[in-house]
XYZ file of N, CA, C and O in Angstrom:
816
model
N -120.205 113.296 -118.807
C -119.828 113.412 -120.197
C -121.069 113.520 -121.082
O -122.081 112.897 -120.832
N -120.957 114.308 -122.113
C -122.038 114.448 -123.074
C -121.740 113.517 -124.233
O -120.643 113.544 -124.780
N -122.690 112.690 -124.592
C -122.408 111.722 -125.645
C -123.507 111.740 -126.695
O -124.599 112.227 -126.478
N -123.184 111.190 -127.861
C -124.088 111.158 -128.988
C -124.949 109.909 -128.938
O -124.505 108.855 -128.509
N -126.162 110.010 -129.432
C -127.005 108.827 -129.583
C -126.478 107.981 -130.724
O -126.008 108.504 -131.731
N -126.530 106.646 -130.596
C -126.100 105.791 -131.699
C -126.851 106.074 -132.994
O -126.360 105.777 -134.071
N -128.034 106.644 -132.912
C -128.798 106.923 -134.127
C -128.131 108.011 -134.956
O -128.484 108.211 -136.115
N -127.142 108.729 -134.392
C -126.472 109.785 -135.116
C -125.307 109.277 -135.962
O -124.650 110.053 -136.627
N -125.054 107.973 -135.954
C -123.872 107.474 -136.645
C -124.130 107.183 -138.119
O -123.215 106.804 -138.826
N -125.372 107.329 -138.562
C -125.666 107.096 -139.958
C -126.025 105.666 -140.268
O -126.272 105.319 -141.418
N -126.053 104.800 -139.248
C -126.317 103.384 -139.512
C -127.800 103.067 -139.557
O -128.198 101.995 -139.975
N -128.608 103.976 -139.027
C -130.045 103.734 -138.996
C -130.504 102.983 -137.768
O -131.683 102.723 -137.609
N -129.592 102.608 -136.880
C -129.955 101.899 -135.654
C -130.297 102.913 -134.584
O -129.443 103.639 -134.118
N -131.546 102.971 -134.190
C -131.975 103.926 -133.179
C -132.196 103.261 -131.854
O -132.692 103.874 -130.918
N -131.805 101.976 -131.732
C -132.138 101.245 -130.520
C -131.109 101.302 -129.425
O -131.410 100.992 -128.281
N -129.848 101.699 -129.738
C -128.794 101.584 -128.755
C -129.046 102.372 -127.490
O -128.884 101.880 -126.389
N -129.451 103.630 -127.614
C -129.612 104.478 -126.446
C -130.862 104.109 -125.667
O -131.022 104.502 -124.519
N -131.734 103.347 -126.276
C -132.962 102.980 -125.596
C -132.792 101.919 -124.547
O -133.664 101.738 -123.716
N -131.675 101.158 -124.616
C -131.336 100.291 -123.510
C -131.584 98.819 -123.718
O -131.207 98.015 -122.886
N -132.209 98.389 -124.802
C -132.381 96.968 -125.034
C -131.365 96.484 -126.027
O -130.348 97.095 -126.256
N -131.677 95.333 -126.649
C -130.773 94.853 -127.685
C -130.730 95.853 -128.811
O -129.695 96.141 -129.364
N -131.905 96.406 -129.145
C -131.992 97.549 -130.033
C -131.462 97.313 -131.423
O -130.470 96.668 -131.626
N -132.136 97.887 -132.416
C -131.621 97.878 -133.771
C -131.612 96.499 -134.388
O -131.722 95.491 -133.723
N -131.456 96.479 -135.697
C -131.477 95.212 -136.400
C -130.086 94.680 -136.672
O -129.937 93.537 -137.064
N -129.053 95.507 -136.475
C -127.703 95.033 -136.749
C -126.835 95.228 -135.527
O -126.712 96.315 -135.001
N -126.245 94.142 -135.055
C -125.316 94.229 -133.945
C -126.007 94.502 -132.625
O -127.178 94.798 -132.540
N -125.241 94.383 -131.547
C -125.724 94.752 -130.235
C -126.635 93.745 -129.584
O -127.102 93.973 -128.474
N -126.920 92.633 -130.223
C -127.862 91.670 -129.661
C -127.154 90.681 -128.743
O -127.207 89.472 -128.939
N -126.461 91.198 -127.750
C -125.794 90.348 -126.778
C -126.840 89.754 -125.846
O -127.829 90.402 -125.498
N -126.619 88.517 -125.419
C -127.614 87.846 -124.581
C -127.697 88.459 -123.195
O -128.739 88.416 -122.558
N -126.586 89.025 -122.722
C -126.604 89.620 -121.389
C -125.620 90.780 -121.346
O -124.427 90.587 -121.134
N -126.137 91.990 -121.535
C -125.291 93.175 -121.517
C -124.487 93.276 -120.224
O -123.320 93.645 -120.224
N -125.117 92.966 -119.108
C -124.497 93.222 -117.809
C -123.311 92.322 -117.524
O -122.548 92.574 -116.591
N -123.117 91.266 -118.309
C -122.021 90.328 -118.053
C -120.735 90.703 -118.784
O -119.708 90.055 -118.583
N -120.761 91.707 -119.626
C -119.594 92.031 -120.450
C -118.685 92.978 -119.690
O -119.039 94.128 -119.412
N -117.491 92.493 -119.354
C -116.588 93.226 -118.484
C -115.736 94.228 -119.255
O -115.489 94.070 -120.455
N -115.292 95.246 -118.535
C -114.369 96.226 -119.103
C -112.975 95.609 -119.250
O -112.310 95.796 -120.267
N -112.552 94.860 -118.255
C -111.270 94.177 -118.327
C -111.403 92.922 -119.182
O -112.408 92.224 -119.113
N -110.389 92.655 -120.000
C -110.436 91.469 -120.841
C -109.686 91.687 -122.133
O -109.131 92.761 -122.387
N -109.648 90.661 -122.987
C -108.872 90.742 -124.226
C -109.587 91.542 -125.309
O -110.815 91.594 -125.367
N -108.795 92.162 -126.151
C -109.302 92.828 -127.349
C -109.413 91.792 -128.462
O -108.477 91.027 -128.692
N -110.542 91.763 -129.145
C -110.794 90.730 -130.153
C -110.762 91.249 -131.585
O -110.489 90.488 -132.514
N -111.063 92.518 -131.766
C -111.142 93.094 -133.113
C -109.821 93.771 -133.456
O -109.230 94.461 -132.626
N -109.357 93.592 -134.685
C -108.070 94.152 -135.095
C -108.152 95.665 -135.243
O -109.223 96.230 -135.498
N -107.002 96.351 -135.119
C -106.991 97.796 -135.372
C -107.494 98.138 -136.768
O -108.181 99.154 -136.952
N -107.147 97.290 -137.737
C -107.563 97.569 -139.119
C -109.076 97.583 -139.246
O -109.644 98.467 -139.912
N -109.747 96.634 -138.605
C -111.199 96.598 -138.709
C -111.854 97.701 -137.884
O -112.903 98.227 -138.273
N -111.245 98.078 -136.773
C -111.780 99.213 -136.013
C -111.746 100.478 -136.861
O -112.749 101.197 -136.973
N -110.597 100.743 -137.467
C -110.466 101.941 -138.295
C -111.360 101.881 -139.525
O -111.985 102.887 -139.910
N -111.426 100.713 -140.124
C -112.226 100.562 -141.340
C -113.706 100.770 -141.052
O -114.431 101.392 -141.844
N -114.162 100.265 -139.897
C -115.561 100.477 -139.529
C -115.847 101.953 -139.297
O -116.847 102.482 -139.799
N -114.982 102.626 -138.549
C -115.201 104.051 -138.286
C -115.269 104.837 -139.592
O -116.136 105.709 -139.762
N -114.393 104.516 -140.523
C -114.371 105.230 -141.801
C -115.556 104.866 -142.692
O -115.913 105.628 -143.593
N -116.181 103.712 -142.446
C -117.381 103.372 -143.215
C -118.544 104.296 -142.844
O -119.476 104.469 -143.630
N -118.481 104.881 -141.658
C -119.498 105.838 -141.211
C -119.032 107.261 -141.446
O -119.791 108.108 -141.923
N -117.777 107.528 -141.120
C -117.193 108.859 -141.280
C -115.859 108.716 -142.006
O -114.848 108.391 -141.386
N -115.840 108.936 -143.322
C -114.607 108.741 -144.085
C -113.433 109.571 -143.586
O -112.279 109.232 -143.856
N -113.718 110.640 -142.843
C -112.654 111.504 -142.332
C -112.209 111.117 -140.925
O -111.406 111.829 -140.309
N -112.703 110.003 -140.414
C -112.380 109.595 -139.042
C -110.879 109.406 -138.863
O -110.206 108.807 -139.702
N -110.358 109.915 -137.756
C -108.957 109.714 -137.415
C -108.740 108.239 -137.102
O -109.610 107.574 -136.556
N -107.588 107.697 -137.473
C -107.304 106.274 -137.288
C -106.648 106.053 -135.925
O -105.444 106.287 -135.753
N -107.438 105.590 -134.970
C -106.972 105.394 -133.605
C -107.032 103.938 -133.159
O -106.705 103.636 -132.009
N -107.429 103.049 -134.050
C -107.587 101.656 -133.681
C -106.326 101.057 -133.082
O -106.383 100.326 -132.088
N -105.172 101.362 -133.661
C -103.920 100.814 -133.169
C -103.614 101.249 -131.747
O -103.123 100.460 -130.930
N -103.908 102.508 -131.430
C -103.649 103.010 -130.084
C -104.584 102.372 -129.067
O -104.166 102.049 -127.939
N -105.847 102.173 -129.445
C -106.792 101.544 -128.517
C -106.412 100.088 -128.243
O -106.540 99.611 -127.116
N -105.925 99.406 -129.252
C -105.490 98.023 -129.045
C -104.210 97.993 -128.211
O -104.074 97.199 -127.272
N -103.258 98.872 -128.526
C -101.983 98.921 -127.806
C -102.200 99.182 -126.312
O -101.735 98.415 -125.453
N -102.891 100.275 -125.995
C -103.073 100.631 -124.593
C -104.078 99.708 -123.908
O -103.969 99.446 -122.705
N -105.040 99.217 -124.666
C -105.977 98.252 -124.099
C -105.268 96.990 -123.650
O -105.499 96.480 -122.552
N -104.376 96.488 -124.492
C -103.617 95.292 -124.137
C -102.740 95.545 -122.911
O -102.620 94.689 -122.027
N -102.147 96.722 -122.847
C -101.256 97.025 -121.726
C -102.016 97.063 -120.400
O -101.551 96.518 -119.386
N -103.182 97.685 -120.398
C -103.954 97.814 -119.160
C -104.923 96.660 -118.924
O -105.604 96.623 -117.900
N -104.960 95.720 -119.874
C -105.872 94.591 -119.717
C -107.327 94.963 -119.918
O -108.225 94.347 -119.335
N -107.569 95.959 -120.747
C -108.912 96.479 -121.012
C -109.313 96.120 -122.435
O -108.471 96.069 -123.339
N -110.607 95.867 -122.629
C -111.130 95.577 -123.963
C -110.992 96.818 -124.847
O -111.873 97.667 -124.920
N -109.857 96.928 -125.522
C -109.580 98.107 -126.328
C -110.573 98.323 -127.453
O -110.854 99.469 -127.833
N -111.113 97.232 -128.001
C -112.088 97.373 -129.088
C -113.407 97.961 -128.583
O -114.059 98.742 -129.287
N -113.782 97.613 -127.353
C -115.021 98.199 -126.811
C -114.763 99.634 -126.359
O -115.643 100.497 -126.493
N -113.561 99.909 -125.869
C -113.211 101.297 -125.548
C -113.269 102.160 -126.806
O -113.718 103.314 -126.765
N -112.831 101.605 -127.921
C -112.929 102.300 -129.205
C -114.395 102.579 -129.538
O -114.741 103.664 -130.009
N -115.267 101.616 -129.258
C -116.703 101.804 -129.475
C -117.228 102.947 -128.613
O -118.070 103.739 -129.053
N -116.721 103.035 -127.390
C -117.117 104.136 -126.510
C -116.674 105.474 -127.103
O -117.422 106.460 -127.053
N -115.472 105.512 -127.656
C -114.989 106.739 -128.282
C -115.874 107.147 -129.457
O -116.155 108.336 -129.657
N -116.329 106.167 -130.236
C -117.242 106.475 -131.343
C -118.533 107.087 -130.824
O -119.071 108.040 -131.400
N -119.043 106.545 -129.724
C -120.259 107.080 -129.120
C -120.040 108.499 -128.627
O -120.860 109.394 -128.879
N -118.943 108.720 -127.919
C -118.682 110.017 -127.299
C -118.432 111.121 -128.327
O -118.759 112.279 -128.075
N -117.845 110.761 -129.455
C -117.428 111.780 -130.429
C -118.314 111.835 -131.666
O -118.035 112.636 -132.562
N -119.345 111.005 -131.732
C -120.141 110.956 -132.950
C -119.322 110.442 -134.117
O -119.293 111.033 -135.192
N -118.600 109.322 -133.881
C -117.745 108.720 -134.906
C -116.646 109.686 -135.355
O -116.358 109.828 -136.528
N -116.043 110.341 -134.355
C -114.940 111.276 -134.559
C -115.330 112.472 -135.416
O -114.470 113.123 -136.007
N -116.631 112.773 -135.453
C -117.077 114.010 -136.099
C -117.042 115.173 -135.110
O -117.029 116.320 -135.506
N -117.102 114.829 -133.825
C -117.236 115.808 -132.758
C -118.493 116.648 -133.024
O -119.527 116.081 -133.297
N -118.448 117.959 -132.971
C -119.654 118.745 -133.213
C -120.430 119.038 -131.948
O -121.396 119.806 -131.973
N -120.040 118.429 -130.814
C -120.685 118.728 -129.546
C -119.856 119.727 -128.768
O -119.228 120.620 -129.336
N -119.830 119.595 -127.461
C -119.076 120.521 -126.631
C -117.571 120.329 -126.760
O -116.804 121.282 -126.686
N -117.124 119.089 -126.938
C -115.697 118.804 -127.078
C -115.272 119.030 -128.528
O -115.942 118.587 -129.456
N -114.151 119.713 -128.700
C -113.624 119.982 -130.029
C -112.570 118.944 -130.418
O -111.882 118.398 -129.553
N -112.413 118.722 -131.704
C -111.456 117.719 -132.174
C -110.037 118.068 -131.743
O -109.214 117.172 -131.507
N -109.724 119.356 -131.639
C -108.384 119.782 -131.267
C -108.036 119.425 -129.824
O -106.860 119.473 -129.439
N -109.024 119.036 -129.021
C -108.764 118.678 -127.629
C -108.203 117.259 -127.480
O -107.714 116.897 -126.413
N -108.316 116.453 -128.517
C -107.871 115.053 -128.438
C -108.499 114.332 -127.254
O -107.874 113.451 -126.640
N -109.715 114.695 -126.950
C -110.453 114.092 -125.832
C -111.530 113.209 -126.439
O -112.593 113.682 -126.819
N -111.247 111.916 -126.523
C -112.115 110.992 -127.233
C -113.122 110.298 -126.321
O -113.889 109.455 -126.777
N -113.116 110.673 -125.046
C -113.989 110.015 -124.082
C -114.838 111.001 -123.288
O -115.514 110.612 -122.352
N -114.807 112.268 -123.666
C -115.595 113.265 -122.965
C -115.142 113.491 -121.536
O -115.944 113.899 -120.683
N -113.867 113.234 -121.247
C -113.374 113.360 -119.874
C -113.493 114.806 -119.402
O -112.938 115.724 -120.015
N -114.251 115.006 -118.336
C -114.416 116.330 -117.749
C -115.439 117.212 -118.431
O -115.696 118.328 -117.981
N -116.036 116.727 -119.528
C -117.020 117.542 -120.249
C -118.399 117.363 -119.626
O -118.913 116.249 -119.571
N -118.971 118.441 -119.168
C -120.295 118.382 -118.546
C -121.308 119.254 -119.265
O -122.403 119.465 -118.774
N -120.938 119.759 -120.428
C -121.842 120.613 -121.189
C -121.314 122.026 -121.245
O -120.516 122.455 -120.397
N -121.743 122.769 -122.259
C -121.292 124.140 -122.455
C -121.521 124.953 -121.185
O -122.602 124.891 -120.606
N -120.527 125.741 -120.729
C -119.244 126.003 -121.392
C -118.109 125.095 -120.932
O -116.955 125.367 -121.237
N -118.398 124.023 -120.181
C -117.342 123.140 -119.683
C -117.026 122.102 -120.751
O -117.733 121.095 -120.887
N -115.978 122.338 -121.526
C -115.650 121.475 -122.669
C -114.793 120.285 -122.286
O -114.548 119.421 -123.108
N -114.327 120.229 -121.050
C -113.569 119.076 -120.612
C -112.084 119.209 -120.831
O -111.573 120.261 -121.220
N -111.389 118.097 -120.591
C -109.932 118.078 -120.654
C -109.431 118.177 -122.086
O -110.117 117.795 -123.040
N -108.209 118.695 -122.210
C -107.512 118.728 -123.494
C -106.194 117.985 -123.347
O -105.562 118.017 -122.287
N -105.789 117.321 -124.424
C -104.560 116.535 -124.409
C -103.682 116.963 -125.574
O -104.181 117.306 -126.646
N -102.368 116.913 -125.357
C -101.427 117.451 -126.332
C -101.439 116.681 -127.646
O -101.240 117.264 -128.711
N -101.681 115.373 -127.573
C -101.620 114.525 -128.764
C -102.771 113.518 -128.746
O -103.336 113.232 -127.678
N -103.108 112.941 -129.898
C -104.093 111.851 -129.902
C -103.666 110.681 -129.022
O -104.503 110.049 -128.380
N -102.364 110.408 -128.990
C -101.859 109.322 -128.151
C -102.200 109.562 -126.685
O -102.650 108.651 -125.973
N -101.986 110.786 -126.214
C -102.313 111.117 -124.829
C -103.812 111.015 -124.581
O -104.245 110.582 -123.507
N -104.612 111.413 -125.570
C -106.057 111.332 -125.411
C -106.553 109.909 -125.260
O -107.401 109.617 -124.404
N -106.012 109.004 -126.072
C -106.396 107.586 -125.966
C -105.872 107.007 -124.648
O -106.572 106.263 -123.958
N -104.644 107.352 -124.293
C -104.063 106.866 -123.044
C -104.907 107.302 -121.844
O -105.187 106.495 -120.945
N -105.334 108.561 -121.835
C -106.179 109.052 -120.741
C -107.493 108.290 -120.678
O -107.983 107.961 -119.591
N -108.073 108.000 -121.824
C -109.321 107.243 -121.883
C -109.143 105.871 -121.237
O -109.947 105.454 -120.391
N -108.092 105.156 -121.613
C -107.870 103.820 -121.063
C -107.541 103.878 -119.570
O -107.967 102.999 -118.801
N -106.824 104.901 -119.148
C -106.535 105.053 -117.718
C -107.807 105.332 -116.930
O -107.981 104.822 -115.812
N -108.707 106.118 -117.494
C -109.960 106.414 -116.814
C -110.813 105.147 -116.675
O -111.427 104.910 -115.631
N -110.829 104.332 -117.724
C -111.531 103.055 -117.647
C -110.899 102.145 -116.600
O -111.603 101.466 -115.844
N -109.573 102.124 -116.544
C -108.880 101.300 -115.560
C -109.264 101.721 -114.143
O -109.455 100.871 -113.256
N -109.387 103.016 -113.927
C -109.761 103.508 -112.604
C -111.120 102.968 -112.176
O -111.314 102.587 -111.013
N -112.058 102.918 -113.113
C -113.394 102.399 -112.801
C -113.400 100.875 -112.656
O -114.110 100.328 -111.816
N -112.619 100.200 -113.484
C -112.738 98.742 -113.574
C -111.868 97.992 -112.577
O -112.114 96.815 -112.322
N -110.857 98.652 -112.024
C -109.905 97.946 -111.172
C -109.540 98.779 -109.948
O -109.453 100.015 -110.032
N -109.285 98.102 -108.863
C -108.784 98.769 -107.657
C -107.278 98.581 -107.519
O -106.682 99.032 -106.537
N -106.654 97.928 -108.500
C -105.208 97.729 -108.488
C -104.486 99.037 -108.810
O -105.064 99.970 -109.383
N -103.213 99.098 -108.462
C -102.408 100.267 -108.809
C -102.253 100.354 -110.322
O -102.113 99.334 -111.006
N -102.250 101.551 -110.833
C -102.085 101.751 -112.271
C -100.674 101.357 -112.677
O -99.701 101.811 -112.066
N -100.519 100.491 -113.685
C -99.173 100.159 -114.175
C -98.404 101.418 -114.551
O -98.998 102.430 -114.950
N -97.092 101.361 -114.437
C -96.294 102.594 -114.474
C -95.491 102.828 -115.754
O -94.662 103.738 -115.803
N -95.714 102.027 -116.790
C -94.925 102.208 -118.009
C -95.232 103.542 -118.689
O -94.376 104.095 -119.384
N -96.440 104.047 -118.492
C -96.840 105.324 -119.082
C -97.187 106.306 -117.977
O -97.676 105.917 -116.915
N -96.969 107.594 -118.209
C -97.335 108.590 -117.194
C -98.849 108.696 -117.046
O -99.596 108.369 -117.977
N -99.295 109.143 -115.898
C -100.725 109.366 -115.686
C -101.107 110.673 -116.379
O -100.671 111.755 -115.971
N -101.889 110.561 -117.434
C -102.320 111.747 -118.167
C -103.805 112.036 -117.970
O -104.287 113.090 -118.384
N -104.526 111.101 -117.349
C -105.942 111.321 -117.056
C -106.049 112.266 -115.860
O -105.703 111.887 -114.735
N -106.544 113.493 -116.060
C -106.587 114.461 -114.963
C -107.619 114.119 -113.895
O -107.604 114.712 -112.814
N -108.501 113.176 -114.186
C -109.556 112.829 -113.242
C -109.408 111.409 -112.685
O -110.316 110.898 -112.046
N -108.263 110.794 -112.913
C -108.039 109.426 -112.450
C -108.269 109.306 -110.952
O -108.933 108.380 -110.472
N -107.739 110.233 -110.191
C -107.806 110.142 -108.729
C -109.156 110.588 -108.172
O -109.361 110.524 -106.954
N -110.051 111.022 -109.033
C -111.391 111.407 -108.587
C -112.385 110.254 -108.687
O -113.505 110.360 -108.191
N -111.965 109.171 -109.325
C -112.847 108.021 -109.537
C -112.887 107.148 -108.288
O -111.848 106.903 -107.653
N -114.067 106.669 -107.929
C -114.185 105.658 -106.881
C -113.717 104.340 -107.484
O -114.424 103.720 -108.282
N -112.523 103.908 -107.103
C -111.839 102.822 -107.771
C -112.622 101.513 -107.703
O -113.174 101.128 -106.677
N -112.646 100.810 -108.849
C -113.240 99.482 -108.926
C -114.741 99.434 -108.822
O -115.315 98.380 -108.554
N -115.410 100.562 -109.070
C -116.865 100.605 -108.890
C -117.646 100.292 -110.158
O -118.882 100.256 -110.124
N -116.961 100.066 -111.265
C -117.656 99.726 -112.514
C -116.829 98.701 -113.258
O -115.950 99.047 -114.042
N -117.102 97.441 -113.028
C -116.322 96.377 -113.654
C -116.896 95.946 -115.000
O -116.240 95.243 -115.762
N -118.127 96.348 -115.295
C -118.749 96.051 -116.588
C -119.115 97.357 -117.278
O -119.167 98.417 -116.654
N -119.375 97.257 -118.578
C -119.702 98.465 -119.343
C -121.019 99.071 -118.891
O -121.139 100.297 -118.823
N -121.991 98.237 -118.550
C -123.271 98.795 -118.101
C -123.171 99.393 -116.708
O -124.000 100.221 -116.327
N -122.153 99.008 -115.943
C -121.953 99.614 -114.625
C -121.479 101.059 -114.734
O -121.483 101.791 -113.739
N -121.098 101.485 -115.938
C -120.754 102.888 -116.156
C -121.991 103.779 -116.205
O -121.871 105.006 -116.126
N -123.163 103.159 -116.353
C -124.404 103.936 -116.397
C -124.520 104.794 -115.142
O -124.399 104.312 -114.025
N -124.750 106.091 -115.356
C -124.897 107.000 -114.234
C -123.588 107.412 -113.592
O -123.588 108.230 -112.675
N -122.468 106.864 -114.073
C -121.150 107.242 -113.552
C -120.367 108.004 -114.609
O -119.979 109.149 -114.400
N -120.119 107.358 -115.733
C -119.377 108.032 -116.807
C -120.258 109.109 -117.447
O -119.787 110.187 -117.787
N -121.520 108.786 -117.634
C -122.476 109.738 -118.202
C -123.677 109.821 -117.267
O -124.151 108.801 -116.782
N -124.162 111.045 -117.038
C -125.281 111.259 -116.123
C -126.412 111.933 -116.889
O -126.187 112.955 -117.554
N -127.674 111.433 -116.855
C -128.035 110.232 -116.090
C -127.545 108.932 -116.734
O -127.301 107.959 -116.046
N -127.416 108.902 -118.061
C -126.763 107.775 -118.731
C -127.310 106.415 -118.373
O -126.560 105.458 -118.197
N -128.625 106.308 -118.284
C -129.235 105.060 -117.811
C -129.000 103.885 -118.758
O -129.107 102.728 -118.341
N -128.699 104.150 -120.008
C -128.405 103.075 -120.962
C -127.082 103.338 -121.682
O -126.879 102.898 -122.810
N -126.203 104.030 -121.008
C -124.922 104.412 -121.614
C -124.097 103.192 -122.027
O -123.617 103.103 -123.159
N -123.927 102.237 -121.125
C -123.156 101.045 -121.450
C -123.784 100.232 -122.566
O -123.085 99.690 -123.433
N -125.107 100.149 -122.573
C -125.805 99.421 -123.638
C -125.545 100.075 -124.991
O -125.413 99.383 -126.013
N -125.455 101.400 -125.013
C -125.188 102.111 -126.263
C -123.796 101.783 -126.784
O -123.594 101.592 -127.992
N -122.823 101.722 -125.885
C -121.458 101.342 -126.272
C -121.453 99.943 -126.878
O -120.876 99.702 -127.945
N -122.120 99.011 -126.211
C -122.116 97.620 -126.665
C -122.910 97.437 -127.950
O -122.612 96.537 -128.742
N -123.908 98.275 -128.168
C -124.640 98.223 -129.432
C -123.716 98.567 -130.600
O -123.734 97.916 -131.645
N -122.899 99.601 -130.410
C -121.917 99.952 -131.444
C -120.912 98.821 -131.624
O -120.549 98.460 -132.748
N -120.463 98.247 -130.521
C -119.502 97.147 -130.604
C -120.082 95.968 -131.382
O -119.379 95.342 -132.193
N -121.335 95.685 -131.181
C -121.976 94.617 -131.939
C -121.965 94.891 -133.430
O -121.770 93.980 -134.246
N -122.157 96.153 -133.807
C -122.118 96.503 -135.221
C -120.702 96.381 -135.781
O -120.516 96.020 -136.949
N -119.688 96.682 -134.957
C -118.309 96.496 -135.403
C -118.028 95.013 -135.654
O -117.383 94.651 -136.642
N -118.513 94.148 -134.762
C -118.332 92.709 -134.960
C -118.984 92.268 -136.265
O -118.375 91.547 -137.072
N -120.221 92.691 -136.491
C -120.917 92.338 -137.728
C -120.128 92.806 -138.950
O -120.003 92.086 -139.948
N -119.607 94.032 -138.875
C -118.835 94.601 -139.978
C -117.581 93.774 -140.237
O -117.264 93.445 -141.384
N -116.850 93.424 -139.170
C -115.610 92.671 -139.322
C -115.868 91.285 -139.895
O -115.132 90.809 -140.764
N -116.927 90.635 -139.420
C -117.266 89.297 -139.922
C -117.605 89.357 -141.409
O -117.133 88.541 -142.214
N -118.420 90.337 -141.797
C -118.802 90.473 -143.214
C -117.580 90.766 -144.068
O -117.435 90.242 -145.189
N -116.677 91.599 -143.559
C -115.488 91.942 -144.313
C -114.569 90.730 -144.488
O -114.008 90.505 -145.570
N -114.431 89.927 -143.443
C -113.604 88.727 -143.536
C -114.210 87.693 -144.482
O -113.485 87.016 -145.229
N -115.534 87.580 -144.475
C -116.190 86.675 -145.417
C -115.957 87.120 -146.848
O -115.707 86.298 -147.738
N -116.039 88.429 -147.082
C -115.787 88.940 -148.425
C -114.337 88.695 -148.841
O -114.056 88.343 -149.992
N -113.421 88.855 -147.883
C -112.012 88.607 -148.158
C -111.785 87.140 -148.512
O -111.039 86.813 -149.438
N -112.460 86.262 -147.771
C -112.317 84.827 -148.053
C -112.818 84.500 -149.458
O -112.237 83.667 -150.160
N -113.873 85.175 -149.869
C -114.424 84.926 -151.188
C -113.495 85.379 -152.308
O -113.602 84.902 -153.447
N -112.568 86.290 -151.986
C -111.636 86.782 -152.992
C -110.366 85.951 -153.059
O -109.557 86.131 -153.966
N -110.162 85.080 -152.084
C -108.922 84.282 -152.044
C -108.962 83.180 -153.098
O -109.962 82.496 -153.225
């Protein structure tokens, strides 16, 4: 998959793709390698959407879908949303994948002219993203409430990436700091949500 550097999001943080804690805001997790793909979603859909729009006012609102499907598959939907921001340049696209493809995770995109998979709806695009993450993070059978829409699900070596940094060199090649870049964005979302809640408390 071809992905954008976190420095392209307008936040001024150029450290995410470099692989360390990087940047002055967010992403300063004590141990990147310990953060698993499977787990609870902590950030609300409202704050996910609000953060994306703080960078790109035209960003499509997908926070609810990432939380919904994340909860169903037992995946950190808020961090998956962070991955989508990385892959799409905060839903600006502008790379090889077009917005009309509803491909928010760069599934199958390896660079021009290979633009990757296309999905009929945004819902299918988010669902495929979460299914692809499930394939990497778990060796269990995929739950059956939703159809398999990820065209590359069966091509994944199941259960080979249980943490976000374990996606390095798998989801993106060479992608040596791919997972760190995702978590750097997630750290900024946490900072944004905390600041927003503090401001809300001050208005009560």
